[in-house]
């Protein structure tokens, strides 16, 4: 069975940093594009960033460009989200997702999801 497990969330002051990790199992990790989405209370889940299966292409939502960086280590079956200069509006549950082969931005196109991890940024 496929599992995606996020870690590294928590509470941080505005301007601080966090690094999220997502470890995948039950799939051929290098055959999947990986993405991060987030969902604040009462809001729709929104795209944050994604990386293709080789790690050669990335895409970021405008709201996080210059502050967040996605990367992956296929040898460790892990995708990372480095979050710098955090803002209160970044507060949300963050979800790791996997999509076979091509990088896509559409939430509904992803095949597997983690259970999410909370990131809270205080002002």
PDB file of N, CA, C and O in Angstrom, residues 68-111:
ATOM      1  N   UNK A  68       9.763  29.795  -0.371  1.00  0.00           N
ATOM      2  CA  UNK A  68       9.707  28.342  -0.225  1.00  0.00           C
ATOM      3  C   UNK A  68      10.553  27.678  -1.297  1.00  0.00           C
ATOM      4  O   UNK A  68      10.657  28.178  -2.425  1.00  0.00           O
ATOM      5  N   UNK A  69      11.122  26.528  -0.962  1.00  0.00           N
ATOM      6  CA  UNK A  69      11.897  25.742  -1.907  1.00  0.00           C
ATOM      7  C   UNK A  69      11.536  24.273  -1.764  1.00  0.00           C
ATOM      8  O   UNK A  69      11.595  23.725  -0.658  1.00  0.00           O
ATOM      9  N   UNK A  70      11.170  23.657  -2.876  1.00  0.00           N
ATOM     10  CA  UNK A  70      10.903  22.226  -2.884  1.00  0.00           C
ATOM     11  C   UNK A  70      12.127  21.491  -3.424  1.00  0.00           C
ATOM     12  O   UNK A  70      12.809  21.986  -4.322  1.00  0.00           O
ATOM     13  N   UNK A  71      12.401  20.333  -2.867  1.00  0.00           N
ATOM     14  CA  UNK A  71      13.488  19.499  -3.348  1.00  0.00           C
ATOM     15  C   UNK A  71      13.137  18.041  -3.077  1.00  0.00           C
ATOM     16  O   UNK A  71      12.191  17.745  -2.342  1.00  0.00           O
ATOM     17  N   UNK A  72      13.893  17.145  -3.682  1.00  0.00           N
ATOM     18  CA  UNK A  72      13.638  15.728  -3.444  1.00  0.00           C
ATOM     19  C   UNK A  72      14.941  14.950  -3.434  1.00  0.00           C
ATOM     20  O   UNK A  72      15.933  15.342  -4.067  1.00  0.00           O
ATOM     21  N   UNK A  73      14.922  13.847  -2.718  1.00  0.00           N
ATOM     22  CA  UNK A  73      16.036  12.926  -2.657  1.00  0.00           C
ATOM     23  C   UNK A  73      15.469  11.553  -2.974  1.00  0.00           C
ATOM     24  O   UNK A  73      14.878  10.899  -2.117  1.00  0.00           O
ATOM     25  N   UNK A  74      15.624  11.133  -4.215  1.00  0.00           N
ATOM     26  CA  UNK A  74      15.014   9.880  -4.641  1.00  0.00           C
ATOM     27  C   UNK A  74      15.627   8.668  -3.943  1.00  0.00           C
ATOM     28  O   UNK A  74      14.962   7.644  -3.786  1.00  0.00           O
ATOM     29  N   UNK A  75      16.873   8.773  -3.529  1.00  0.00           N
ATOM     30  CA  UNK A  75      17.508   7.676  -2.812  1.00  0.00           C
ATOM     31  C   UNK A  75      16.872   7.457  -1.450  1.00  0.00           C
ATOM     32  O   UNK A  75      16.939   6.360  -0.898  1.00  0.00           O
ATOM     33  N   UNK A  76      16.253   8.500  -0.898  1.00  0.00           N
ATOM     34  CA  UNK A  76      15.600   8.417   0.403  1.00  0.00           C
ATOM     35  C   UNK A  76      14.081   8.410   0.305  1.00  0.00           C
ATOM     36  O   UNK A  76      13.401   8.430   1.335  1.00  0.00           O
ATOM     37  N   UNK A  77      13.549   8.401  -0.904  1.00  0.00           N
ATOM     38  CA  UNK A  77      12.099   8.440  -1.120  1.00  0.00           C
ATOM     39  C   UNK A  77      11.456   9.612  -0.375  1.00  0.00           C
ATOM     40  O   UNK A  77      10.379   9.480   0.214  1.00  0.00           O
ATOM     41  N   UNK A  78      12.104  10.754  -0.429  1.00  0.00           N
ATOM     42  CA  UNK A  78      11.688  11.887   0.380  1.00  0.00           C
ATOM     43  C   UNK A  78      11.625  13.162  -0.448  1.00  0.00           C
ATOM     44  O   UNK A  78      12.511  13.432  -1.258  1.00  0.00           O
ATOM     45  N   UNK A  79      10.580  13.945  -0.214  1.00  0.00           N
ATOM     46  CA  UNK A  79      10.465  15.278  -0.766  1.00  0.00           C
ATOM     47  C   UNK A  79      10.442  16.263   0.396  1.00  0.00           C
ATOM     48  O   UNK A  79       9.881  15.964   1.453  1.00  0.00           O
ATOM     49  N   UNK A  80      11.056  17.424   0.199  1.00  0.00           N
ATOM     50  CA  UNK A  80      11.191  18.422   1.243  1.00  0.00           C
ATOM     51  C   UNK A  80      10.529  19.725   0.831  1.00  0.00           C
ATOM     52  O   UNK A  80      10.427  20.054  -0.347  1.00  0.00           O
ATOM     53  N   UNK A  81      10.113  20.473   1.827  1.00  0.00           N
ATOM     54  CA  UNK A  81       9.643  21.833   1.610  1.00  0.00           C
ATOM     55  C   UNK A  81      10.329  22.733   2.629  1.00  0.00           C
ATOM     56  O   UNK A  81      10.002  22.686   3.820  1.00  0.00           O
ATOM     57  N   UNK A  82      11.279  23.513   2.164  1.00  0.00           N
ATOM     58  CA  UNK A  82      11.940  24.495   3.003  1.00  0.00           C
ATOM     59  C   UNK A  82      11.138  25.785   2.952  1.00  0.00           C
ATOM     60  O   UNK A  82      10.935  26.349   1.877  1.00  0.00           O
ATOM     61  N   UNK A  83      10.700  26.261   4.105  1.00  0.00           N
ATOM     62  CA  UNK A  83       9.858  27.442   4.196  1.00  0.00           C
ATOM     63  C   UNK A  83      10.597  28.500   5.001  1.00  0.00           C
ATOM     64  O   UNK A  83      10.875  28.307   6.185  1.00  0.00           O
ATOM     65  N   UNK A  84      10.906  29.602   4.353  1.00  0.00           N
ATOM     66  CA  UNK A  84      11.587  30.720   4.989  1.00  0.00           C
ATOM     67  C   UNK A  84      10.689  31.947   4.989  1.00  0.00           C
ATOM     68  O   UNK A  84       9.723  32.031   4.238  1.00  0.00           O
ATOM     69  N   UNK A  85      11.040  32.911   5.823  1.00  0.00           N
ATOM     70  CA  UNK A  85      10.294  34.164   5.913  1.00  0.00           C
ATOM     71  C   UNK A  85       8.799  33.916   6.057  1.00  0.00           C
ATOM     72  O   UNK A  85       7.972  34.515   5.363  1.00  0.00           O
ATOM     73  N   UNK A  86       8.455  33.048   6.967  1.00  0.00           N
ATOM     74  CA  UNK A  86       7.064  32.639   7.116  1.00  0.00           C
ATOM     75  C   UNK A  86       6.183  33.787   7.581  1.00  0.00           C
ATOM     76  O   UNK A  86       6.605  34.638   8.371  1.00  0.00           O
ATOM     77  N   UNK A  87       4.956  33.782   7.081  1.00  0.00           N
ATOM     78  CA  UNK A  87       3.960  34.790   7.382  1.00  0.00           C
ATOM     79  C   UNK A  87       2.755  34.142   8.046  1.00  0.00           C
ATOM     80  O   UNK A  87       2.494  32.962   7.825  1.00  0.00           O
ATOM     81  N   UNK A  88       1.995  34.899   8.826  1.00  0.00           N
ATOM     82  CA  UNK A  88       0.788  34.315   9.431  1.00  0.00           C
ATOM     83  C   UNK A  88      -0.156  33.697   8.403  1.00  0.00           C
ATOM     84  O   UNK A  88      -0.807  32.691   8.707  1.00  0.00           O
ATOM     85  N   UNK A  89      -0.229  34.258   7.213  1.00  0.00           N
ATOM     86  CA  UNK A  89      -1.106  33.705   6.187  1.00  0.00           C
ATOM     87  C   UNK A  89      -0.631  32.369   5.631  1.00  0.00           C
ATOM     88  O   UNK A  89      -1.355  31.734   4.862  1.00  0.00           O
ATOM     89  N   UNK A  90       0.567  31.935   5.997  1.00  0.00           N
ATOM     90  CA  UNK A  90       1.036  30.602   5.645  1.00  0.00           C
ATOM     91  C   UNK A  90       0.465  29.527   6.567  1.00  0.00           C
ATOM     92  O   UNK A  90       0.656  28.334   6.309  1.00  0.00           O
ATOM     93  N   UNK A  91      -0.203  29.926   7.631  1.00  0.00           N
ATOM     94  CA  UNK A  91      -0.779  28.978   8.568  1.00  0.00           C
ATOM     95  C   UNK A  91      -1.799  28.089   7.863  1.00  0.00           C
ATOM     96  O   UNK A  91      -2.746  28.578   7.244  1.00  0.00           O
ATOM     97  N   UNK A  92      -1.609  26.787   7.949  1.00  0.00           N
ATOM     98  CA  UNK A  92      -2.482  25.835   7.268  1.00  0.00           C
ATOM     99  C   UNK A  92      -2.031  24.426   7.596  1.00  0.00           C
ATOM    100  O   UNK A  92      -0.948  24.212   8.142  1.00  0.00           O
ATOM    101  N   UNK A  93      -2.871  23.462   7.238  1.00  0.00           N
ATOM    102  CA  UNK A  93      -2.421  22.090   7.157  1.00  0.00           C
ATOM    103  C   UNK A  93      -1.718  21.880   5.828  1.00  0.00           C
ATOM    104  O   UNK A  93      -2.232  22.283   4.784  1.00  0.00           O
ATOM    105  N   UNK A  94      -0.555  21.281   5.873  1.00  0.00           N
ATOM    106  CA  UNK A  94       0.231  21.063   4.665  1.00  0.00           C
ATOM    107  C   UNK A  94       0.195  19.585   4.298  1.00  0.00           C
ATOM    108  O   UNK A  94       0.433  18.719   5.141  1.00  0.00           O
ATOM    109  N   UNK A  95      -0.081  19.316   3.029  1.00  0.00           N
ATOM    110  CA  UNK A  95      -0.275  17.960   2.539  1.00  0.00           C
ATOM    111  C   UNK A  95       0.719  17.634   1.440  1.00  0.00           C
ATOM    112  O   UNK A  95       0.888  18.399   0.488  1.00  0.00           O
ATOM    113  N   UNK A  96       1.337  16.508   1.568  1.00  0.00           N
ATOM    114  CA  UNK A  96       2.201  15.952   0.539  1.00  0.00           C
ATOM    115  C   UNK A  96       1.350  15.116  -0.410  1.00  0.00           C
ATOM    116  O   UNK A  96       0.437  14.404   0.020  1.00  0.00           O
ATOM    117  N   UNK A  97       1.638  15.189  -1.704  1.00  0.00           N
ATOM    118  CA  UNK A  97       0.882  14.445  -2.698  1.00  0.00           C
ATOM    119  C   UNK A  97       1.807  13.909  -3.777  1.00  0.00           C
ATOM    120  O   UNK A  97       2.853  14.495  -4.060  1.00  0.00           O
ATOM    121  N   UNK A  98       1.390  12.801  -4.387  1.00  0.00           N
ATOM    122  CA  UNK A  98       2.171  12.151  -5.431  1.00  0.00           C
ATOM    123  C   UNK A  98       1.317  11.949  -6.671  1.00  0.00           C
ATOM    124  O   UNK A  98       0.153  11.555  -6.575  1.00  0.00           O
ATOM    125  N   UNK A  99       1.909  12.220  -7.827  1.00  0.00           N
ATOM    126  CA  UNK A  99       1.249  12.017  -9.112  1.00  0.00           C
ATOM    127  C   UNK A  99       2.193  11.292 -10.040  1.00  0.00           C
ATOM    128  O   UNK A  99       3.330  11.726 -10.219  1.00  0.00           O
ATOM    129  N   UNK A 100       1.710  10.236 -10.657  1.00  0.00           N
ATOM    130  CA  UNK A 100       2.571   9.452 -11.520  1.00  0.00           C
ATOM    131  C   UNK A 100       3.057  10.275 -12.706  1.00  0.00           C
ATOM    132  O   UNK A 100       2.273  10.939 -13.386  1.00  0.00           O
ATOM    133  N   UNK A 101       4.347  10.287 -12.905  1.00  0.00           N
ATOM    134  CA  UNK A 101       5.058  10.865 -14.040  1.00  0.00           C
ATOM    135  C   UNK A 101       5.025  12.386 -14.064  1.00  0.00           C
ATOM    136  O   UNK A 101       5.842  13.023 -13.421  1.00  0.00           O
ATOM    137  N   UNK A 102       4.093  12.970 -14.814  1.00  0.00           N
ATOM    138  CA  UNK A 102       4.163  14.393 -15.119  1.00  0.00           C
ATOM    139  C   UNK A 102       3.782  15.282 -13.952  1.00  0.00           C
ATOM    140  O   UNK A 102       2.869  14.986 -13.189  1.00  0.00           O
ATOM    141  N   UNK A 103       4.502  16.401 -13.845  1.00  0.00           N
ATOM    142  CA  UNK A 103       4.146  17.444 -12.897  1.00  0.00           C
ATOM    143  C   UNK A 103       2.862  18.139 -13.357  1.00  0.00           C
ATOM    144  O   UNK A 103       2.752  18.569 -14.500  1.00  0.00           O
ATOM    145  N   UNK A 104       1.904  18.245 -12.460  1.00  0.00           N
ATOM    146  CA  UNK A 104       0.666  18.970 -12.703  1.00  0.00           C
ATOM    147  C   UNK A 104       0.328  19.811 -11.490  1.00  0.00           C
ATOM    148  O   UNK A 104       0.756  19.523 -10.372  1.00  0.00           O
ATOM    149  N   UNK A 105      -0.475  20.837 -11.714  1.00  0.00           N
ATOM    150  CA  UNK A 105      -0.849  21.749 -10.650  1.00  0.00           C
ATOM    151  C   UNK A 105      -2.221  21.462 -10.053  1.00  0.00           C
ATOM    152  O   UNK A 105      -2.526  21.946  -8.963  1.00  0.00           O
ATOM    153  N   UNK A 106      -3.035  20.711 -10.753  1.00  0.00           N
ATOM    154  CA  UNK A 106      -4.417  20.499 -10.346  1.00  0.00           C
ATOM    155  C   UNK A 106      -4.502  19.526  -9.184  1.00  0.00           C
ATOM    156  O   UNK A 106      -3.995  18.407  -9.250  1.00  0.00           O
ATOM    157  N   UNK A 107      -5.153  19.945  -8.142  1.00  0.00           N
ATOM    158  CA  UNK A 107      -5.292  19.131  -6.950  1.00  0.00           C
ATOM    159  C   UNK A 107      -5.879  17.755  -7.245  1.00  0.00           C
ATOM    160  O   UNK A 107      -5.390  16.738  -6.735  1.00  0.00           O
ATOM    161  N   UNK A 108      -6.921  17.712  -8.062  1.00  0.00           N
ATOM    162  CA  UNK A 108      -7.634  16.469  -8.307  1.00  0.00           C
ATOM    163  C   UNK A 108      -6.871  15.506  -9.199  1.00  0.00           C
ATOM    164  O   UNK A 108      -7.299  14.368  -9.375  1.00  0.00           O
ATOM    165  N   UNK A 109      -5.752  15.922  -9.763  1.00  0.00           N
ATOM    166  CA  UNK A 109      -4.970  15.054 -10.626  1.00  0.00           C
ATOM    167  C   UNK A 109      -3.967  14.204  -9.856  1.00  0.00           C
ATOM    168  O   UNK A 109      -3.333  13.330 -10.451  1.00  0.00           O
ATOM    169  N   UNK A 110      -3.810  14.429  -8.576  1.00  0.00           N
ATOM    170  CA  UNK A 110      -2.839  13.680  -7.783  1.00  0.00           C
ATOM    171  C   UNK A 110      -3.430  12.365  -7.299  1.00  0.00           C
ATOM    172  O   UNK A 110      -4.614  12.280  -6.951  1.00  0.00           O
ATOM    173  N   UNK A 111      -2.589  11.352  -7.267  1.00  0.00           N
ATOM    174  CA  UNK A 111      -3.034   9.986  -7.017  1.00  0.00           C
ATOM    175  C   UNK A 111      -3.031   9.602  -5.543  1.00  0.00           C
ATOM    176  O   UNK A 111      -3.875   8.827  -5.099  1.00  0.00           O
TER     177      UNK A 111
END
